[in-house]
PDB file of C-alpha atoms and ligand atoms in Angstrom:
ATOM      1  CA  UNK H 323       0.185  -0.152  -0.135  1.00  0.00           C
ATOM      2  CA  UNK H 324       2.974   2.286   0.744  1.00  0.00           C
ATOM      3  CA  UNK H 325       5.052   0.940  -1.794  1.00  0.00           C
ATOM      4  CA  UNK H 326       2.067   2.391  -3.946  1.00  0.00           C
ATOM      5  CA  UNK H 327       1.484   5.291  -2.206  1.00  0.00           C
ATOM      6  CA  UNK H 328       4.485   6.759  -3.281  1.00  0.00           C
ATOM      7  CA  UNK H 329       4.832   5.501  -6.851  1.00  0.00           C
ATOM      8  CA  UNK H 330       2.091   7.305  -7.860  1.00  0.00           C
ATOM      9  CA  UNK H 331       3.161  10.226  -6.042  1.00  0.00           C
ATOM     10  CA  UNK H 332       6.784   9.459  -8.289  1.00  0.00           C
ATOM     11  CA  UNK H 333       4.478   9.449 -11.118  1.00  0.00           C
ATOM     12  CA  UNK H 334       2.103  12.340 -10.248  1.00  0.00           C
ATOM     13  CA  UNK H 335       5.014  14.295 -10.208  1.00  0.00           C
ATOM     14  CA  UNK H 336       6.921  13.523 -13.045  1.00  0.00           C
ATOM     15  CA  UNK H 337       3.556  14.429 -15.496  1.00  0.00           C
ATOM     16  CA  UNK H 338       2.934  17.231 -13.072  1.00  0.00           C
ATOM     17  CA  UNK H 339       6.409  19.194 -11.860  1.00  0.00           C
ATOM     18  CA  UNK H 340       6.913  22.162 -11.494  1.00  0.00           C
ATOM     19  CA  UNK H 341       3.517  22.692 -12.841  1.00  0.00           C
ATOM     20  CA  UNK H 342       1.398  22.260 -10.339  1.00  0.00           C
ATOM     21  CA  UNK H 343       0.805  25.485  -8.729  1.00  0.00           C
ATOM     22  CA  UNK H 344       2.093  26.279  -5.641  1.00  0.00           C
ATOM     23  CA  UNK H 345      -1.222  28.125  -4.601  1.00  0.00           C
ATOM     24  CA  UNK H 346      -3.269  25.524  -3.985  1.00  0.00           C
ATOM     25  CA  UNK H 347      -2.410  22.978  -0.257  1.00  0.00           C
ATOM     26  CA  UNK H 348       0.070  20.317  -0.711  1.00  0.00           C
ATOM     27  CA  UNK H 349       1.464  17.648   1.061  1.00  0.00           C
ATOM     28  CA  UNK H 350       4.930  18.243   2.323  1.00  0.00           C
ATOM     29  CA  UNK H 351       6.337  16.390  -0.779  1.00  0.00           C
ATOM     30  CA  UNK H 352      10.158  15.294  -0.030  1.00  0.00           C
ATOM     31  CA  UNK H 353      12.492  16.579  -2.768  1.00  0.00           C
ATOM     32  CA  UNK H 354      13.194  13.241  -5.492  1.00  0.00           C
ATOM     33  CA  UNK H 355       9.361  14.470  -6.119  1.00  0.00           C
ATOM     34  CA  UNK H 356       9.746  18.716  -5.915  1.00  0.00           C
ATOM     35  CA  UNK H 357      13.970  18.861  -6.714  1.00  0.00           C
ATOM     36  CA  UNK H 358      14.314  21.919  -3.971  1.00  0.00           C
ATOM     37  CA  UNK H 359      15.906  24.557  -4.422  1.00  0.00           C
ATOM     38  CA  UNK H 360      16.520  27.773  -3.117  1.00  0.00           C
ATOM     39  CA  UNK H 361      13.509  31.014  -3.182  1.00  0.00           C
ATOM     40  CA  UNK H 362      14.341  33.943  -2.237  1.00  0.00           C
ATOM     41  CA  UNK H 363      17.950  34.325  -1.557  1.00  0.00           C
ATOM     42  CA  UNK H 364      20.644  35.895  -3.439  1.00  0.00           C
ATOM     43  CA  UNK H 365      23.765  35.135  -4.996  1.00  0.00           C
ATOM     44  CA  UNK H 366      26.821  33.868  -3.371  1.00  0.00           C
ATOM     45  CA  UNK H 367      29.488  36.499  -2.603  1.00  0.00           C
ATOM     46  CA  UNK H 368      32.855  34.908  -4.095  1.00  0.00           C
ATOM     47  CA  UNK H 369      34.514  32.328  -1.919  1.00  0.00           C
ATOM     48  CA  UNK H 370      30.929  31.915   0.188  1.00  0.00           C
ATOM     49  CA  UNK H 371      31.029  28.332   0.021  1.00  0.00           C
ATOM     50  CA  UNK H 372      34.468  26.281  -1.239  1.00  0.00           C
ATOM     51  CA  UNK H 373      32.797  23.583  -0.196  1.00  0.00           C
ATOM     52  CA  UNK H 374      29.938  23.297  -1.919  1.00  0.00           C
ATOM     53  CA  UNK H 375      29.890  20.790  -4.460  1.00  0.00           C
ATOM     54  CA  UNK H 376      27.407  19.894  -7.525  1.00  0.00           C
ATOM     55  CA  UNK H 377      26.492  16.189  -8.395  1.00  0.00           C
ATOM     56  CA  UNK H 378      26.052  15.860 -12.032  1.00  0.00           C
ATOM     57  CA  UNK H 379      25.290  13.007 -14.070  1.00  0.00           C
ATOM     58  CA  UNK H 380      27.920  12.366 -17.164  1.00  0.00           C
ATOM     59  CA  UNK H 381      26.267  14.813 -19.589  1.00  0.00           C
ATOM     60  CA  UNK H 382      26.903  17.442 -17.159  1.00  0.00           C
ATOM     61  CA  UNK H 383      23.471  18.044 -15.855  1.00  0.00           C
ATOM     62  CA  UNK H 384      22.810  19.518 -11.797  1.00  0.00           C
ATOM     63  CA  UNK H 385      20.896  17.466  -9.668  1.00  0.00           C
ATOM     64  CA  UNK H 386      22.493  17.779  -6.203  1.00  0.00           C
ATOM     65  CA  UNK H 387      24.084  19.801  -4.175  1.00  0.00           C
ATOM     66  CA  UNK H 388      26.929  18.023  -2.310  1.00  0.00           C
ATOM     67  CA  UNK H 389      29.834  19.059   0.733  1.00  0.00           C
ATOM     68  CA  UNK H 390      33.248  18.222   0.329  1.00  0.00           C
ATOM     69  CA  UNK H 391      33.857  16.914   4.121  1.00  0.00           C
ATOM     70  CA  UNK H 392      37.710  15.348   2.547  1.00  0.00           C
ATOM     71  CA  UNK H 393      39.597  15.102   0.473  1.00  0.00           C
ATOM     72  CA  UNK H 394      37.917  11.798  -0.634  1.00  0.00           C
ATOM     73  CA  UNK H 395      34.925  12.140   0.614  1.00  0.00           C
ATOM     74  CA  UNK H 396      31.292  14.003   0.474  1.00  0.00           C
ATOM     75  CA  UNK H 397      28.726  14.395   2.209  1.00  0.00           C
ATOM     76  CA  UNK H 398      24.416  14.611   0.373  1.00  0.00           C
ATOM     77  CA  UNK H 399      21.291  13.199   0.592  1.00  0.00           C
ATOM     78  CA  UNK H 400      20.309   9.281   0.259  1.00  0.00           C
ATOM     79  CA  UNK H 401      17.569   9.964  -1.901  1.00  0.00           C
ATOM     80  CA  UNK H 402      19.923  12.076  -3.914  1.00  0.00           C
ATOM     81  CA  UNK H 403      21.713   8.793  -5.338  1.00  0.00           C
ATOM     82  CA  UNK H 404      19.569   6.118  -4.316  1.00  0.00           C
ATOM     83  CA  UNK H 405      18.761   5.639  -8.139  1.00  0.00           C
ATOM     84  CA  UNK H 406      22.508   6.103  -9.212  1.00  0.00           C
ATOM     85  CA  UNK H 407      25.910   3.903  -9.648  1.00  0.00           C
ATOM     86  CA  UNK H 408      28.886   5.388  -8.773  1.00  0.00           C
ATOM     87  CA  UNK H 409      29.417   5.452 -12.771  1.00  0.00           C
ATOM     88  CA  UNK H 410      26.742   7.815 -13.714  1.00  0.00           C
ATOM     89  CA  UNK H 411      27.991  11.024 -12.196  1.00  0.00           C
ATOM     90  CA  UNK H 412      30.470  12.960 -11.508  1.00  0.00           C
ATOM     91  CA  UNK H 413      30.759  15.603  -8.770  1.00  0.00           C
ATOM     92  CA  UNK H 414      31.657  19.076  -9.746  1.00  0.00           C
ATOM     93  CA  UNK H 415      34.141  21.158  -7.164  1.00  0.00           C
ATOM     94  CA  UNK H 416      35.818  24.687  -7.405  1.00  0.00           C
ATOM     95  CA  UNK H 417      33.190  26.953  -7.954  1.00  0.00           C
ATOM     96  CA  UNK H 418      30.803  29.366  -7.828  1.00  0.00           C
ATOM     97  CA  UNK H 419      29.398  29.288 -11.375  1.00  0.00           C
ATOM     98  CA  UNK H 420      28.111  25.929 -12.975  1.00  0.00           C
ATOM     99  CA  UNK H 421      28.860  27.776 -16.539  1.00  0.00           C
ATOM    100  CA  UNK H 422      32.585  29.240 -15.212  1.00  0.00           C
ATOM    101  CA  UNK H 423      35.317  26.336 -15.541  1.00  0.00           C
ATOM    102  CA  UNK H 424      37.783  28.672 -14.924  1.00  0.00           C
ATOM    103  CA  UNK H 425      38.832  27.404 -11.498  1.00  0.00           C
ATOM    104  CA  UNK H 426      36.496  23.813 -11.571  1.00  0.00           C
ATOM    105  CA  UNK H 427      37.805  21.028 -11.185  1.00  0.00           C
ATOM    106  CA  UNK H 428      35.601  17.146 -12.446  1.00  0.00           C
ATOM    107  CA  UNK H 429      35.697  14.498  -9.718  1.00  0.00           C
ATOM    108  CA  UNK H 430      34.390  10.757  -9.971  1.00  0.00           C
ATOM    109  CA  UNK H 431      33.028   8.764  -7.368  1.00  0.00           C
ATOM    110  CA  UNK H 432      34.378   4.574  -6.899  1.00  0.00           C
ATOM    111  CA  UNK H 433      31.611   4.358  -3.661  1.00  0.00           C
ATOM    112  CA  UNK H 434      27.999   5.329  -2.334  1.00  0.00           C
ATOM    113  CA  UNK H 435      27.103   4.971   1.025  1.00  0.00           C
ATOM    114  CA  UNK H 436      23.439   5.421   1.828  1.00  0.00           C
ATOM    115  CA  UNK H 437      22.121   5.106   5.513  1.00  0.00           C
ATOM    116  CA  UNK H 438      20.915   1.911   6.201  1.00  0.00           C
ATOM    117  CA  UNK H 439      18.017   2.900   7.197  1.00  0.00           C
ATOM    118  CA  UNK H 440      17.217   5.259   4.966  1.00  0.00           C
ATOM    119  CA  UNK H 441      13.582   6.060   4.440  1.00  0.00           C
ATOM    120  CA  UNK H 442      12.552   4.165   7.632  1.00  0.00           C
ATOM    121  CA  UNK H 443      10.237   4.774   9.168  1.00  0.00           C
ATOM    122  CA  UNK H 444       9.368   7.072   5.622  1.00  0.00           C
ATOM    123  CA  UNK H 445      11.794  10.641   5.225  1.00  0.00           C
ATOM    124  CA  UNK H 446      14.453   9.766   7.746  1.00  0.00           C
ATOM    125  CA  UNK H 447      17.875   9.115   7.856  1.00  0.00           C
ATOM    126  CA  UNK H 448      18.032  10.891   4.244  1.00  0.00           C
ATOM    127  CA  UNK H 449      22.131  11.256   4.341  1.00  0.00           C
ATOM    128  CA  UNK H 450      24.855   9.409   2.378  1.00  0.00           C
ATOM    129  CA  UNK H 451      28.809   9.490   0.950  1.00  0.00           C
ATOM    130  CA  UNK H 452      30.147   9.327  -1.991  1.00  0.00           C
ATOM    131  CA  UNK H 453      33.350   8.539  -1.586  1.00  0.00           C
ATOM    132  CA  UNK H 454      35.972   9.808  -4.446  1.00  0.00           C
ATOM    133  CA  UNK H 455      38.203   7.435  -6.630  1.00  0.00           C
ATOM    134  CA  UNK H 456      40.794  10.880  -6.221  1.00  0.00           C
ATOM    135  CA  UNK H 457      42.227  13.169  -3.363  1.00  0.00           C
ATOM    136  CA  UNK H 458      40.386  16.751  -4.055  1.00  0.00           C
ATOM    137  CA  UNK H 459      42.854  19.625  -5.117  1.00  0.00           C
ATOM    138  CA  UNK H 460      42.405  22.528  -2.236  1.00  0.00           C
ATOM    139  CA  UNK H 461      42.951  25.219  -3.043  1.00  0.00           C
ATOM    140  CA  UNK H 462      41.749  28.933  -2.608  1.00  0.00           C
ATOM    141  CA  UNK H 463      38.089  28.058  -4.004  1.00  0.00           C
ATOM    142  CA  UNK H 464      37.722  24.016  -3.234  1.00  0.00           C
ATOM    143  CA  UNK H 465      38.038  23.576   0.653  1.00  0.00           C
ATOM    144  CA  UNK H 466      36.511  20.701   3.106  1.00  0.00           C
ATOM    145  CA  UNK H 467      34.455  22.119   6.115  1.00  0.00           C
ATOM    146  CA  UNK H 468      34.504  20.794   9.302  1.00  0.00           C
ATOM    147  CA  UNK H 469      31.174  19.289  10.190  1.00  0.00           C
ATOM    148  CA  UNK H 470      29.846  19.776  13.772  1.00  0.00           C
ATOM    149  CA  UNK H 471      28.553  18.389  17.044  1.00  0.00           C
ATOM    150  CA  UNK H 472      26.942  21.385  18.977  1.00  0.00           C
ATOM    151  CA  UNK H 473      24.043  22.096  20.390  1.00  0.00           C
ATOM    152  CA  UNK H 474      22.059  24.759  18.599  1.00  0.00           C
ATOM    153  CA  UNK H 475      19.478  27.448  19.820  1.00  0.00           C
ATOM    154  CA  UNK H 476      16.787  28.767  18.936  1.00  0.00           C
ATOM    155  CA  UNK H 477      17.202  31.207  16.550  1.00  0.00           C
ATOM    156  CA  UNK H 478      20.318  30.198  15.680  1.00  0.00           C
ATOM    157  CA  UNK H 479      21.715  31.111  12.085  1.00  0.00           C
ATOM    158  CA  UNK H 480      22.765  29.052   9.460  1.00  0.00           C
ATOM    159  CA  UNK H 481      23.800  29.320   6.502  1.00  0.00           C
ATOM    160  CA  UNK H 482      22.634  27.356   3.022  1.00  0.00           C
ATOM    161  CA  UNK H 483      23.525  27.601  -0.368  1.00  0.00           C
ATOM    162  CA  UNK H 484      22.610  25.977  -3.627  1.00  0.00           C
ATOM    163  CA  UNK H 485      21.900  26.142  -6.974  1.00  0.00           C
ATOM    164  CA  UNK H 486      18.351  25.893  -8.499  1.00  0.00           C
ATOM    165  CA  UNK H 487      15.098  27.357  -8.935  1.00  0.00           C
ATOM    166  CA  UNK H 488      14.494  30.933  -8.284  1.00  0.00           C
ATOM    167  CA  UNK H 489      10.792  29.757  -7.627  1.00  0.00           C
ATOM    168  CA  UNK H 490       9.189  26.628  -8.246  1.00  0.00           C
ATOM    169  CA  UNK H 491       9.522  25.617 -11.773  1.00  0.00           C
ATOM    170  CA  UNK H 492      11.174  28.734 -12.572  1.00  0.00           C
ATOM    171  CA  UNK H 493      14.494  29.547 -14.240  1.00  0.00           C
ATOM    172  CA  UNK H 494      17.495  26.929 -12.578  1.00  0.00           C
ATOM    173  CA  UNK H 495      21.014  29.805 -12.594  1.00  0.00           C
ATOM    174  CA  UNK H 496      24.570  28.853 -13.061  1.00  0.00           C
ATOM    175  CA  UNK H 497      25.415  31.066 -10.345  1.00  0.00           C
ATOM    176  CA  UNK H 498      25.026  29.311  -6.401  1.00  0.00           C
ATOM    177  CA  UNK H 499      22.583  30.992  -4.288  1.00  0.00           C
ATOM    178  CA  UNK H 500      22.386  31.224  -0.798  1.00  0.00           C
ATOM    179  CA  UNK H 501      19.790  32.579   1.892  1.00  0.00           C
ATOM    180  CA  UNK H 502      20.723  32.649   5.290  1.00  0.00           C
ATOM    181  CA  UNK H 503      17.701  31.258   7.787  1.00  0.00           C
ATOM    182  CA  UNK H 504      17.226  30.587  11.314  1.00  0.00           C
ATOM    183  CA  UNK H 505      17.635  27.411  13.816  1.00  0.00           C
ATOM    184  CA  UNK H 506      13.546  25.347  14.705  1.00  0.00           C
ATOM    185  CA  UNK H 507      13.598  23.394  17.684  1.00  0.00           C
ATOM    186  CA  UNK H 508      12.281  20.105  17.054  1.00  0.00           C
ATOM    187  CA  UNK H 509       9.339  20.413  19.225  1.00  0.00           C
ATOM    188  CA  UNK H 510       8.621  23.777  17.463  1.00  0.00           C
ATOM    189  CA  UNK H 511       8.923  21.623  14.312  1.00  0.00           C
ATOM    190  CA  UNK H 512       6.993  19.096  14.108  1.00  0.00           C
ATOM    191  CA  UNK H 513       4.055  20.864  15.502  1.00  0.00           C
ATOM    192  CA  UNK H 514       4.322  23.933  12.927  1.00  0.00           C
ATOM    193  CA  UNK H 515       4.367  20.084  10.944  1.00  0.00           C
ATOM    194  CA  UNK H 516       0.820  18.875  12.428  1.00  0.00           C
ATOM    195  CA  UNK H 517       3.001  16.458  14.297  1.00  0.00           C
ATOM    196  CA  UNK H 518       4.054  14.791  10.933  1.00  0.00           C
ATOM    197  CA  UNK H 519       5.809  11.575  11.784  1.00  0.00           C
ATOM    198  CA  UNK H 520       8.034  12.675   9.256  1.00  0.00           C
ATOM    199  CA  UNK H 521       9.799  15.194  11.043  1.00  0.00           C
ATOM    200  CA  UNK H 522      12.164  12.868  13.555  1.00  0.00           C
ATOM    201  CA  UNK H 523      14.461  13.309  15.883  1.00  0.00           C
ATOM    202  CA  UNK H 524      17.474  13.270  12.880  1.00  0.00           C
ATOM    203  CA  UNK H 525      16.153  16.672  11.509  1.00  0.00           C
ATOM    204  CA  UNK H 526      17.171  20.001  11.247  1.00  0.00           C
ATOM    205  CA  UNK H 527      14.401  21.889  10.867  1.00  0.00           C
ATOM    206  CA  UNK H 528      15.289  25.880   9.907  1.00  0.00           C
ATOM    207  CA  UNK H 529      13.196  28.872   8.542  1.00  0.00           C
ATOM    208  CA  UNK H 530      13.316  32.387   7.616  1.00  0.00           C
ATOM    209  CA  UNK H 531      10.272  33.711   6.222  1.00  0.00           C
ATOM    210  CA  UNK H 532       7.492  33.100   4.134  1.00  0.00           C
ATOM    211  CA  UNK H 533       8.450  33.238   0.600  1.00  0.00           C
ATOM    212  CA  UNK H 534      12.208  32.500   2.061  1.00  0.00           C
ATOM    213  CA  UNK H 535      13.286  28.802   2.089  1.00  0.00           C
ATOM    214  CA  UNK H 536      15.097  25.960   0.674  1.00  0.00           C
ATOM    215  CA  UNK H 537      12.182  25.412  -1.522  1.00  0.00           C
ATOM    216  CA  UNK H 538      13.364  24.190  -4.883  1.00  0.00           C
ATOM    217  CA  UNK H 539      16.739  24.859  -3.404  1.00  0.00           C
ATOM    218  CA  UNK H 540      19.442  21.868  -3.758  1.00  0.00           C
ATOM    219  CA  UNK H 541      18.747  18.778  -1.965  1.00  0.00           C
ATOM    220  CA  UNK H 542      21.932  17.333  -1.062  1.00  0.00           C
ATOM    221  CA  UNK H 543      23.519  20.700  -0.175  1.00  0.00           C
ATOM    222  CA  UNK H 544      25.194  21.945   3.001  1.00  0.00           C
ATOM    223  CA  UNK H 545      23.863  24.275   5.945  1.00  0.00           C
ATOM    224  CA  UNK H 546      26.365  26.270   7.466  1.00  0.00           C
ATOM    225  CA  UNK H 547      26.449  27.179  11.161  1.00  0.00           C
ATOM    226  CA  UNK H 548      29.879  29.691  12.870  1.00  0.00           C
ATOM    227  CA  UNK H 549      31.935  28.189   9.639  1.00  0.00           C
ATOM    228  CA  UNK H 550      30.394  24.657  10.538  1.00  0.00           C
ATOM    229  CA  UNK H 551      28.429  21.794   8.458  1.00  0.00           C
ATOM    230  CA  UNK H 552      25.912  21.194  10.643  1.00  0.00           C
ATOM    231  CA  UNK H 553      23.183  19.797   8.451  1.00  0.00           C
ATOM    232  CA  UNK H 554      22.369  19.221   4.925  1.00  0.00           C
ATOM    233  CA  UNK H 555      18.752  19.596   2.505  1.00  0.00           C
ATOM    234  CA  UNK H 556      15.989  16.642   2.837  1.00  0.00           C
ATOM    235  CA  UNK H 557      12.861  17.838   2.153  1.00  0.00           C
ATOM    236  CA  UNK H 558       9.816  21.215   2.337  1.00  0.00           C
ATOM    237  CA  UNK H 559       6.911  21.880   1.410  1.00  0.00           C
ATOM    238  CA  UNK H 560       7.010  23.911  -1.554  1.00  0.00           C
ATOM    239  CA  UNK H 561       7.377  25.635  -2.096  1.00  0.00           C
ATOM    240  CA  UNK H 562       8.513  28.781   0.697  1.00  0.00           C
ATOM    241  CA  UNK H 563       4.842  28.871   2.177  1.00  0.00           C
ATOM    242  CA  UNK H 564       5.766  29.505   5.937  1.00  0.00           C
ATOM    243  CA  UNK H 565       6.942  26.201   6.969  1.00  0.00           C
ATOM    244  CA  UNK H 566      10.282  24.965   8.202  1.00  0.00           C
ATOM    245  CA  UNK H 567      12.150  23.171   5.690  1.00  0.00           C
ATOM    246  CA  UNK H 568      13.852  19.711   7.227  1.00  0.00           C
ATOM    247  CA  UNK H 569      17.179  18.926   7.027  1.00  0.00           C
ATOM    248  CA  UNK H 570      19.426  15.915   7.713  1.00  0.00           C
ATOM    249  CA  UNK H 571      21.169  17.269  10.865  1.00  0.00           C
ATOM    250  CA  UNK H 572      24.902  16.056  10.986  1.00  0.00           C
ATOM    251  CA  UNK H 573      25.456  15.263  15.302  1.00  0.00           C
ATOM    252  CA  UNK H 574      22.733  12.982  14.891  1.00  0.00           C
ATOM    253  CA  UNK H 575      24.842  11.126  12.247  1.00  0.00           C
ATOM    254  CA  UNK H 576      27.681  11.532  13.509  1.00  0.00           C
ATOM    255  CA  UNK H 577      28.586   8.267  13.989  1.00  0.00           C
ATOM    256  CA  UNK H 578      27.868   6.628  10.183  1.00  0.00           C
ATOM    257  CA  UNK H 579      29.866   9.359   9.347  1.00  0.00           C
ATOM    258  CA  UNK H 580      32.721   8.782  11.296  1.00  0.00           C
ATOM    259  CA  UNK H 581      32.559   4.937  10.295  1.00  0.00           C
ATOM    260  CA  UNK H 582      32.271   4.949   7.461  1.00  0.00           C
ATOM    261  CA  UNK H 583      35.006   7.533   6.857  1.00  0.00           C
ATOM    262  CA  UNK H 584      37.215   5.578   8.522  1.00  0.00           C
ATOM    263  CA  UNK H 585      36.588   2.725   5.749  1.00  0.00           C
ATOM    264  CA  UNK H 586      36.131  -0.008   8.732  1.00  0.00           C
ATOM    265  CA  UNK H 587      33.361  -2.052   7.525  1.00  0.00           C
ATOM    266  CA  UNK H 588      34.513  -5.522   7.410  1.00  0.00           C
ATOM    267  CA  UNK H 589      33.037  -7.673   4.258  1.00  0.00           C
ATOM    268  CA  UNK H 590      32.286 -11.328   4.998  1.00  0.00           C
ATOM    269  CA  UNK H 591      33.503 -13.154   1.463  1.00  0.00           C
ATOM    270  CA  UNK H 592      32.159 -16.964   2.716  1.00  0.00           C
ATOM    271  CA  UNK H 593      28.981 -16.802   5.022  1.00  0.00           C
ATOM    272  CA  UNK H 594      30.100 -18.251   7.412  1.00  0.00           C
ATOM    273  CA  UNK H 595      29.668 -22.650   7.233  1.00  0.00           C
ATOM    274  CA  UNK H 596      28.074 -21.595   4.480  1.00  0.00           C
ATOM    275  CA  UNK H 597      30.154 -24.744   2.608  1.00  0.00           C
ATOM    276  CA  UNK H 598      31.114 -26.585   5.207  1.00  0.00           C
ATOM    277  CA  UNK H 599      28.462 -27.718   7.676  1.00  0.00           C
ATOM    278  CA  UNK H 600      25.902 -29.783   6.325  1.00  0.00           C
ATOM    279  CA  UNK H 601      22.068 -29.094   6.291  1.00  0.00           C
ATOM    280  CA  UNK H 602      20.534 -29.749   9.724  1.00  0.00           C
ATOM    281  CA  UNK H 603      16.865 -29.321   7.156  1.00  0.00           C
ATOM    282  CA  UNK H 604      14.940 -32.933   7.425  1.00  0.00           C
TER     283      UNK H 604
HETATM  284  C1  NAG Q 902      38.555   7.977 -11.407  1.00  0.00           C
HETATM  285  O1  NAG Q 902      37.226   7.325 -12.364  1.00  0.00           O
HETATM  286  C2  NAG Q 902      37.411   8.124 -13.644  1.00  0.00           C
HETATM  287  C3  NAG Q 902      36.027   7.680 -14.043  1.00  0.00           C
HETATM  288  O2  NAG Q 902      35.520   6.513 -14.227  1.00  0.00           O
HETATM  289  C4  NAG Q 902      38.495   7.599 -14.674  1.00  0.00           C
HETATM  290  O3  NAG Q 902      38.519   8.245 -15.698  1.00  0.00           O
HETATM  291  C5  NAG Q 902      40.221   8.590 -13.913  1.00  0.00           C
HETATM  292  O4  NAG Q 902      40.789   8.351 -14.467  1.00  0.00           O
HETATM  293  C6  NAG Q 902      39.998   7.498 -12.076  1.00  0.00           C
HETATM  294  N1  NAG Q 902      41.089   8.575 -11.830  1.00  0.00           N
HETATM  295  C7  NAG Q 902      41.865   7.453 -11.051  1.00  0.00           C
HETATM  296  C8  NAG Q 902      42.557   8.009 -10.050  1.00  0.00           C
HETATM  297  O5  NAG Q 902      41.430   6.600 -10.878  1.00  0.00           O
HETATM  298  C1  NAG Q 903      -1.833  21.619   9.556  1.00  0.00           C
HETATM  299  O1  NAG Q 903      -2.627  21.737   9.298  1.00  0.00           O
HETATM  300  C2  NAG Q 903      -4.124  22.849   8.644  1.00  0.00           C
HETATM  301  C3  NAG Q 903      -5.403  22.559   9.517  1.00  0.00           C
HETATM  302  O2  NAG Q 903      -6.156  21.875   8.530  1.00  0.00           O
HETATM  303  C4  NAG Q 903      -3.891  22.976   7.520  1.00  0.00           C
HETATM  304  O3  NAG Q 903      -3.999  24.457   7.005  1.00  0.00           O
HETATM  305  C5  NAG Q 903      -2.597  23.300   7.172  1.00  0.00           C
HETATM  306  O4  NAG Q 903      -2.220  23.576   5.530  1.00  0.00           O
HETATM  307  C6  NAG Q 903      -1.263  22.447   7.293  1.00  0.00           C
HETATM  308  N1  NAG Q 903      -0.014  21.619   7.789  1.00  0.00           N
HETATM  309  C7  NAG Q 903       0.942  21.285   7.206  1.00  0.00           C
HETATM  310  C8  NAG Q 903       2.070  21.465   7.024  1.00  0.00           C
HETATM  311  O5  NAG Q 903       0.624  19.941   7.107  1.00  0.00           O
HETATM  312  C1  NAG Q 904       1.058  18.689  18.480  1.00  0.00           C
HETATM  313  O1  NAG Q 904       1.499  17.793  19.482  1.00  0.00           O
HETATM  314  C2  NAG Q 904       1.531  18.040  20.758  1.00  0.00           C
HETATM  315  C3  NAG Q 904       2.101  17.788  21.931  1.00  0.00           C
HETATM  316  O2  NAG Q 904       1.656  16.217  21.859  1.00  0.00           O
HETATM  317  C4  NAG Q 904       0.004  19.103  20.888  1.00  0.00           C
HETATM  318  O3  NAG Q 904      -0.066  20.161  22.113  1.00  0.00           O
HETATM  319  C5  NAG Q 904      -0.123  20.141  19.743  1.00  0.00           C
HETATM  320  O4  NAG Q 904      -1.740  20.809  19.730  1.00  0.00           O
HETATM  321  C6  NAG Q 904      -0.469  18.308  19.012  1.00  0.00           C
HETATM  322  N1  NAG Q 904      -0.866  19.640  17.206  1.00  0.00           N
HETATM  323  C7  NAG Q 904      -1.375  19.016  16.245  1.00  0.00           C
HETATM  324  C8  NAG Q 904      -1.071  20.625  15.458  1.00  0.00           C
HETATM  325  O5  NAG Q 904      -1.680  18.786  15.904  1.00  0.00           O
END
């Protein structure tokens, strides 16, 4: 039942996409259906977000944001990579302008690690890590950002960045957009979303004003507070209608990130006993 409903949503979203009017009331679509992009932001000043990357198809089409957190690792949302394999995507670094290749460089993934509980419960654990097959050359316009575990307070300010349409169904800008948003505590966020189970403790919510938000901004992209990464864009109610947006909270996924980056997941090549144990079935 649940699966059918999700598929229907997806089909409906594909058919309607941006044509869907933002005037009418809609459920909270996760960004795989709405291609979350920033509304009401402004062009990012040069050098604002050297950690920002663009996830692209091999043909160079931008589809999600991401963040450099290590020489070989990009963090993004699981829903951005759910239908991808490492050989189908490339990562643009070193530019805030998708059309300017003077300082940019592409890197290629060799591994994508989604959170094992992505979408269970629905829309939860929407975080993924992408390992590159080569180390990123850091420079003036390309660097990693540290991630933070600090507890945030109501109204703390975060910087959201992303490429995308400036309104629902609008144009995709080539220049990175930015918007200052404020931290919304979990209980308040949940209440604003009518206590929906979609908002869980792994989310960090933000709000600016009606008409401003991570609506049709870049899914998977960074939210930075005091120069440190604290969240990545997950979903919102399209489009900047006055509800807080929900993002994956980095501090909540600390373990997932540390464990994955240290490459300490061991793969067993042999199922224990599979070849030597006789069957106990009769
Ligand atoms: C990384 O992958 C890309 C695309 O497959 C390939 O062109 C490149 O040579 C690889 N780089 C390294 C260092 O293996
Ligand atoms: C919450 O419920 C109210 C009243 O039914 C409705 O107007 C509003 O759009 C709902 N908000 C969300 C985020 O679903
Ligand atoms: C959400 O839950 C809180 C705490 O249980 C309750 O006080 C509030 O009325 C609920 N809000 C909605 C919109 O259901």
